[in-house]
Structures are given as structure tokens and as C-alpha cells.
Coordinates of C-alpha atoms in Angstrom, one line a residue:
X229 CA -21.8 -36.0 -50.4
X230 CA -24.0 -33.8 -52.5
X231 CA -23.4 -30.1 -53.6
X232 CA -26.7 -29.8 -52.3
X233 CA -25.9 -31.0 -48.7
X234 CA -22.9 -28.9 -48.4
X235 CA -24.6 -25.6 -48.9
X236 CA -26.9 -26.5 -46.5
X237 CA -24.8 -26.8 -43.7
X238 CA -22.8 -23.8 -44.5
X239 CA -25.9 -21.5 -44.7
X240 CA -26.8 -23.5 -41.3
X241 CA -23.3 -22.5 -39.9
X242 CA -24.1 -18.9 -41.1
X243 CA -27.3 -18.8 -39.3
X244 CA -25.6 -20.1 -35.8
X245 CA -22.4 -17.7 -36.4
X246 CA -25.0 -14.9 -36.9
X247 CA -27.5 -15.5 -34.2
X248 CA -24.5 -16.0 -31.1
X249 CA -22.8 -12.4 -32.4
X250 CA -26.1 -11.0 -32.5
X251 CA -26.6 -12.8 -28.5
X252 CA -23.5 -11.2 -28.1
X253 CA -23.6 -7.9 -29.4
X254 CA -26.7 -7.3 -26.8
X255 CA -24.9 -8.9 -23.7
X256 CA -21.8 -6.4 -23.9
X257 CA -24.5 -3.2 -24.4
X258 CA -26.0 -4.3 -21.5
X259 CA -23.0 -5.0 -19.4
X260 CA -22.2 -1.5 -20.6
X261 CA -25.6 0.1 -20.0
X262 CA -24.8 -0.8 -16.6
X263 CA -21.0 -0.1 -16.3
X264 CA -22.3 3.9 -17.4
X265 CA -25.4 3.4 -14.4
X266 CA -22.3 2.7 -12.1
X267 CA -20.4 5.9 -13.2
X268 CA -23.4 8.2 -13.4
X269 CA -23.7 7.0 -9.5
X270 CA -20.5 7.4 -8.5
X271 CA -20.3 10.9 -10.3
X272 CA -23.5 11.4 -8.8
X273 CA -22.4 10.5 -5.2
X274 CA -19.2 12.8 -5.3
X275 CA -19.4 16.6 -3.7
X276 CA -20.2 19.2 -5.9
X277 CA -17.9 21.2 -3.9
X278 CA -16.0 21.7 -1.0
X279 CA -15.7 23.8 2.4
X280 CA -14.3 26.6 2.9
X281 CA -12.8 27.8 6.3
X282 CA -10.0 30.3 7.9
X283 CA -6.9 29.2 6.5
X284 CA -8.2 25.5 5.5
X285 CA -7.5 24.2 2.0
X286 CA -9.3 21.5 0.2
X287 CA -8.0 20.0 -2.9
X288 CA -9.3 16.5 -4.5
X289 CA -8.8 14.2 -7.5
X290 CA -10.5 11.4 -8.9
X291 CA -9.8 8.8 -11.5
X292 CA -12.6 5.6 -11.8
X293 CA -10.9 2.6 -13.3
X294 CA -12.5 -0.4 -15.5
X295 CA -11.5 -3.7 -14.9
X296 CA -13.0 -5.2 -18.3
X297 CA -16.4 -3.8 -18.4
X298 CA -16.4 -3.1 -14.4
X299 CA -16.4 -0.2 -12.2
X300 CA -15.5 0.5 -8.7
X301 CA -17.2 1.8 -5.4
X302 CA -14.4 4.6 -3.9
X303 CA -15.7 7.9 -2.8
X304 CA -14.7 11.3 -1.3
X305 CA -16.5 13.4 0.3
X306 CA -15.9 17.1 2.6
X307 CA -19.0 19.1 4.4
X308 CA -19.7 21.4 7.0
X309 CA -20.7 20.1 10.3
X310 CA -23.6 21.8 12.2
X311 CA -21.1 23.1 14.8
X312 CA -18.8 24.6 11.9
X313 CA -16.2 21.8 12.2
X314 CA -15.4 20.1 8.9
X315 CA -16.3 16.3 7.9
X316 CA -13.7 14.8 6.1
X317 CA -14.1 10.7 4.8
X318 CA -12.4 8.9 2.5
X319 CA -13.2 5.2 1.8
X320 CA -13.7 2.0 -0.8
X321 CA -16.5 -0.4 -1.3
X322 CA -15.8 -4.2 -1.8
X323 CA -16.4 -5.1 -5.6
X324 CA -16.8 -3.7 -9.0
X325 CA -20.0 -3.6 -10.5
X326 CA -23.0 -1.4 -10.2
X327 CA -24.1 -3.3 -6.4
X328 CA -20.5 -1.3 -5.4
X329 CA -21.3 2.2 -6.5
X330 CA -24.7 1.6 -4.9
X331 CA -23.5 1.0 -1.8
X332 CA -20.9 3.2 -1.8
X333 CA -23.8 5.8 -1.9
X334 CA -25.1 4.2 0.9
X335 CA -22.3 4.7 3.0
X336 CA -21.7 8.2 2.2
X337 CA -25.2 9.8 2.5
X338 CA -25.1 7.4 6.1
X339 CA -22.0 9.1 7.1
X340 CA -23.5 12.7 6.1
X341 CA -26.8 12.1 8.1
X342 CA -25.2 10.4 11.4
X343 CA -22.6 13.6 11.4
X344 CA -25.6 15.7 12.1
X345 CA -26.8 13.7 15.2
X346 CA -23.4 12.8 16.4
X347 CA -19.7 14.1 14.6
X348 CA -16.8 12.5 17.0
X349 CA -15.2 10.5 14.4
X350 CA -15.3 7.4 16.0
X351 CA -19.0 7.5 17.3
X352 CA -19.9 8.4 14.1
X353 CA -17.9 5.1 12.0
X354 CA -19.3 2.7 15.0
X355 CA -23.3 3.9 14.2
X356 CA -22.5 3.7 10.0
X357 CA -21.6 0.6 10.8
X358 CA -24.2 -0.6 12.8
X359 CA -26.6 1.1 10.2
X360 CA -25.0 -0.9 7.0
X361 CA -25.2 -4.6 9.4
X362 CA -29.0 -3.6 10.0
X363 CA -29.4 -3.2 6.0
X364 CA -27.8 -6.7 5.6
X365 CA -25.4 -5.9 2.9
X366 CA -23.6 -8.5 1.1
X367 CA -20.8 -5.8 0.4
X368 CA -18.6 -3.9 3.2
X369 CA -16.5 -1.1 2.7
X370 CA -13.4 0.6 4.2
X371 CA -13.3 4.1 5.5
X372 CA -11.2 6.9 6.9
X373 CA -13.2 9.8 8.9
X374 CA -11.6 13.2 9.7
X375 CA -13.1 16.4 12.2
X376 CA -11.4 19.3 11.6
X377 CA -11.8 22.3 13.4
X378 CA -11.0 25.3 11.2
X379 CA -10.2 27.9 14.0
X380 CA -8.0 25.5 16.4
X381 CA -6.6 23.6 13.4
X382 CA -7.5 20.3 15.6
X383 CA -7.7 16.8 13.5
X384 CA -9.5 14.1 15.2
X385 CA -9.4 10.7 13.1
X386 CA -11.2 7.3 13.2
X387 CA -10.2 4.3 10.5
X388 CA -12.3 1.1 9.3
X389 CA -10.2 -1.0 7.6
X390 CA -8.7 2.0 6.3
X391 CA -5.2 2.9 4.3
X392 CA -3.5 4.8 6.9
X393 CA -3.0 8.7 5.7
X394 CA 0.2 11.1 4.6
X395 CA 1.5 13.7 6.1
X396 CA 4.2 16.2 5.9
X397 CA 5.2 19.7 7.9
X398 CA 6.4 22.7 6.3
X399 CA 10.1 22.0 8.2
X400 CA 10.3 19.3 5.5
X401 CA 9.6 16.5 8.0
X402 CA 6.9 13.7 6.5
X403 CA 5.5 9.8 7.0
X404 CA 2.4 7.9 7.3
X405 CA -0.1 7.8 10.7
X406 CA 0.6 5.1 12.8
X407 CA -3.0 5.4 14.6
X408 CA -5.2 2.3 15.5
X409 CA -7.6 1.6 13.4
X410 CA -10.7 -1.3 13.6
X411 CA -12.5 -3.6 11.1
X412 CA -14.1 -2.5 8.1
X413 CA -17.6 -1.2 8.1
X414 CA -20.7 -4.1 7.4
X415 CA -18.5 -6.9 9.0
X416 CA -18.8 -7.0 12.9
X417 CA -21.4 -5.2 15.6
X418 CA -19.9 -3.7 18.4
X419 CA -16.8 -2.5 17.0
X420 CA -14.8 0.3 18.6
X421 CA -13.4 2.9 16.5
X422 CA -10.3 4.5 18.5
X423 CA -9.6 8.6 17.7
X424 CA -6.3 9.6 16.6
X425 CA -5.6 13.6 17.3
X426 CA -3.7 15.8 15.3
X427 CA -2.9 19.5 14.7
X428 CA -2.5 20.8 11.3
X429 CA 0.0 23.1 11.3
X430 CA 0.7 26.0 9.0
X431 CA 2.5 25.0 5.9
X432 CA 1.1 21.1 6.7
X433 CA -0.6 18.3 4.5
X434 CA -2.5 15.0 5.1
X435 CA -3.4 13.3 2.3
X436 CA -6.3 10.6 2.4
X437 CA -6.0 8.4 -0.9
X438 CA -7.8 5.0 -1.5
X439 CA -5.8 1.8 -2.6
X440 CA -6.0 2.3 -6.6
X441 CA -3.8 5.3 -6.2
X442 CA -0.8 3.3 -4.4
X443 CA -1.2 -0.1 -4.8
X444 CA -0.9 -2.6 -8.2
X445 CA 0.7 -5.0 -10.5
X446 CA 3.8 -3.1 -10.9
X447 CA 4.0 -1.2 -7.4
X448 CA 3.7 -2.2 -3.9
X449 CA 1.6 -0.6 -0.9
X450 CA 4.7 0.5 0.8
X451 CA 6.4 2.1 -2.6
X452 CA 3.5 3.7 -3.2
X453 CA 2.8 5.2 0.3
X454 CA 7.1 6.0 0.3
X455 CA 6.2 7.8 -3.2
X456 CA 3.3 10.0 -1.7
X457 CA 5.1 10.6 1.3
X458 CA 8.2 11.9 -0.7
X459 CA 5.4 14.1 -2.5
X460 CA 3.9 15.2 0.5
X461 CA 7.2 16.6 2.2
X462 CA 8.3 18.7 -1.1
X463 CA 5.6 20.3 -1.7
X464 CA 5.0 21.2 2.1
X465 CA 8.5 22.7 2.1
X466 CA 7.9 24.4 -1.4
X467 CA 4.4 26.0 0.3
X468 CA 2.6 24.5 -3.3
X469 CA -0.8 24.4 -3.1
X470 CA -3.2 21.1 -2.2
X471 CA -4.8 21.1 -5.5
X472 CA -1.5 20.9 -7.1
X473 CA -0.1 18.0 -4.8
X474 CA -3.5 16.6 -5.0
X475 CA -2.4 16.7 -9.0
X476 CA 0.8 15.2 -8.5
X477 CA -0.7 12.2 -6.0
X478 CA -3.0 11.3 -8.8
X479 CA -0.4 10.5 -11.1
X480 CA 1.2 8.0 -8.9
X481 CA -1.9 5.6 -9.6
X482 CA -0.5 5.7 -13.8
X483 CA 2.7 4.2 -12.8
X484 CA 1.2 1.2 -10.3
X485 CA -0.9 -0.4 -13.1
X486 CA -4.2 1.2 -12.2
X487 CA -6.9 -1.4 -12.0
X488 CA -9.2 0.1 -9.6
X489 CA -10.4 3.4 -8.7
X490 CA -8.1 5.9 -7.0
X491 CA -9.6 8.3 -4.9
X492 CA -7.2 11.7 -3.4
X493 CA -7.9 14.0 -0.7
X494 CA -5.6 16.6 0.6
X495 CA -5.9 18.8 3.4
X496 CA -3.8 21.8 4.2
X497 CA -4.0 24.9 6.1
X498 CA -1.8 28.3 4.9
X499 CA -2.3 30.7 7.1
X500 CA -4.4 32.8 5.6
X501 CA -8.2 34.1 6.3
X502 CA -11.0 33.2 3.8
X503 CA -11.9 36.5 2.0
X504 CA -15.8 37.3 2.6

């Protein structure tokens, strides 16, 4: 074999090698163009801030995880219903890529626009869902919907497919809601979304979370929903304040092996009147 020949097929390697990094280089910045369209979305989707009412306390906290070069679909959200009562949801899109965040817009904004026409928590999840079947998504998502009224501390709550929530009272007692729930949204017409009622009590907590915050490689569902629930009945009886157990909850989703998006919510009530 020549000198000759042998340069020549190493410059031809070079070429190859150069030319599939190059191929390379400009799949990952588009795969990460889109990973930061996803995150501007879900940003973008997420209240810019919450209600106010006698007494009522909002706190939330929210953490987007990448799975390589993928992002989630979870969301929060908290308004003010035309009657004054509070909307409340809480849910997770199937997937992780930009199609997720998308939707997950979808299902908010439909949330927010059916609340106006018709806010009993379970009417409200049966017409999203019908609205997201008559879209034909390929995607569904799970969701937990909340009414609360601020003057008679009532909590009305419907679940699709939902995490159940957390609760605790000031007395120190705490668990997890053992209310019916139906199928997630974008899977079945028809369904029947069955209300759960509460009353929030002075001193009390619910906390809505999303999977990412209690589930993962190093801790199960139950563990995680124990650990919250632990949370949730300390600070109750320490009267802290929801944004600092909303704080605490966060932190749970470090120690499961976060590898989706985790999503908290808490609600409390303490007693006191909104200053003007």
C-alpha cells in the first residue's frame, strides 16, 4: 500500500468525522431550540399571581425537570371566579416535549374559560374534557379542580386521573383525600366527575402537588405522599405559613430522583381579613 493511498483515506476519514459532528452539532441546538420553546410556554402558561380573599392563603412552587433534552407539561393555576369563589386546578400532561407544554396550555386556558360559563367542579372537568376529545388530541392529561368559597371556607373538589391531595388541621391531625375520582381528561366522552366537599378550617392545609414531587427512582408514591402528609401536619400545628410549607413540599421532589416536573399548590386559611 502506498504512502499516497494512506493519506487519502485518512483525510477522507477526517472529512466523514467532520461533517457527522457538524450534523450533530445542529440536531442538539435544535432539540434545544425547542426544549427552551417548551419552557418559555410552560413559564408562559403559569399565573402571574394569585387571589386574594378573607383569611385565604395561596402559596405555590414549581420546579420543570429535563429528561435528556425533554421538558414536561405540569401546570398550576388559581383565579377569581365571577361569583367571587376561587378556582383552584392542579394537573399533568402525558409526555415531554414541546406537543406537552402545548397542550397543557390548552387545558388550562379551557379550564379558565368554562369556569366562567359553568364553576361546579365537576361540570366544569366533564365539559374540558369533552372540549379536548372534540380537538382530537393525541395527548391527555390528569387534573385536580378546587371551588373555594372564601367567606364560608367551603372546598368543593372534582379529580381526572388525579394524585389525590394532603391535608392537615391545626389539632395536628393529617392524611390524604380518599374522594372518588374519574378518568383522565382527552380519553372517554361521557365521563362523570363526582364532587368531594370540604371545609377549610382555621389553621388548615391542602396541598395539591403533581407526580414529580412524590414519586421516582429512589421513592415510592406512598413514601412520598406519607412525607408530605408528615409536612402538612407540622406545620399546621406550628401555624407556618403556605408559602413556607409550599417551600418545604418542593424539596421532597430532590430526594425522589426528580425526572419530571413537580408542580405544588397549597391552600390555607388563618383567620385573618385581607387588609384593603
Amino acid at each position: 500500500m502506498s504512502r499516497t493511498g494512506s493519506t487519502d483515506d485518512g483525510d477522507e476519514l477526517l472529512v466523514r468525522l467532520g461533517t457527522l459532528t457538524a450534523q450533530a452539532r445542529a440536531q442538539a441546538e435544535v432539540q434545544r431550540s425547542r426544549v427552551e420553546l417548551a419552557v418559555a410556554l410552560q413559564r408562559g402558561m403559569l399565573p402571574r399571581g394569585l387571589p386574594v380573599g378573607d383569611g385565604v392563603r395561596l402559596a405555590v412552587r414549581y420546579a420543570p425537570a429535563y429528561q435528556g433534552l425533554n421538558v414536561g407539561g405540569d401546570w398550576y393555576d388559581a383565579f377569581t371566579m365571577p361569583d367571587g369563589r376561587i378556582g383552584l386546578s392542579i394537573g399533568d400532561v402525558q409526555g415531554h416535549n414541546i406537543e406537552a407544554a402545548a397542550f397543557m396550555g390548552q387545558v388550562r386556558v379551557g379550564l379558565r374559560a368554562l369556569a366562567s360559563v359553568d364553576s361546579d367542579p365537576g361540570e366544569l372537568l366533564a365539559r374540558t374534557n369533552e372540549l379536548l376529545l372534540s380537538l382530537s388530541p393525541d395527548l391527555f392529561a390528569t387534573c385536580t379542580f378546587m371551588r373555594l368559597d372564601p367567606a364560608t371556607r367551603l372546598l368543593e373538589s372534582a379529580r381526572a386521573g388525579h394524585l389525590p391531595c394532603v391535608w392537615a388541621m391545626a389539632d395536628g391531625r393529617a392524611g390524604v383525600t380518599e374522594d372518588e375520582g374519574g378518568p383522565p381528561l382527552g380519553i372517554q366522552s361521557g365521563v362523570h366527575y363526582p364532587v368531594t366537599r370540604y371545609r377549610l378550617d382555621t389553621g388548615g392545609v391542602f396541598v395539591l402537588l403533581t407526580d414529580g414531587v412524590v414519586e421516582g427512582p429512589s421513592m415510592s408514591l406512598d413514601e412520598g405522599l406519607d412525607q408530605v402528609v408528615r409536612l402538612a401536619g407540622v406545620a399546621a400545628v406550628a401555624r407556618l405559613d403556605t408559602d413556607s410549607l409550599a417551600a418545604a413540599v418542593i424539596k421532597v421532589a430532590e430526594r425522589v430522583g426528580h425526572e419530571d416536573d413537580a408542580a405544588v399548590l397549597v391552600i390555607g386559611h388563618d383567620g385573618l381579613r385581607t387588609q384593603p
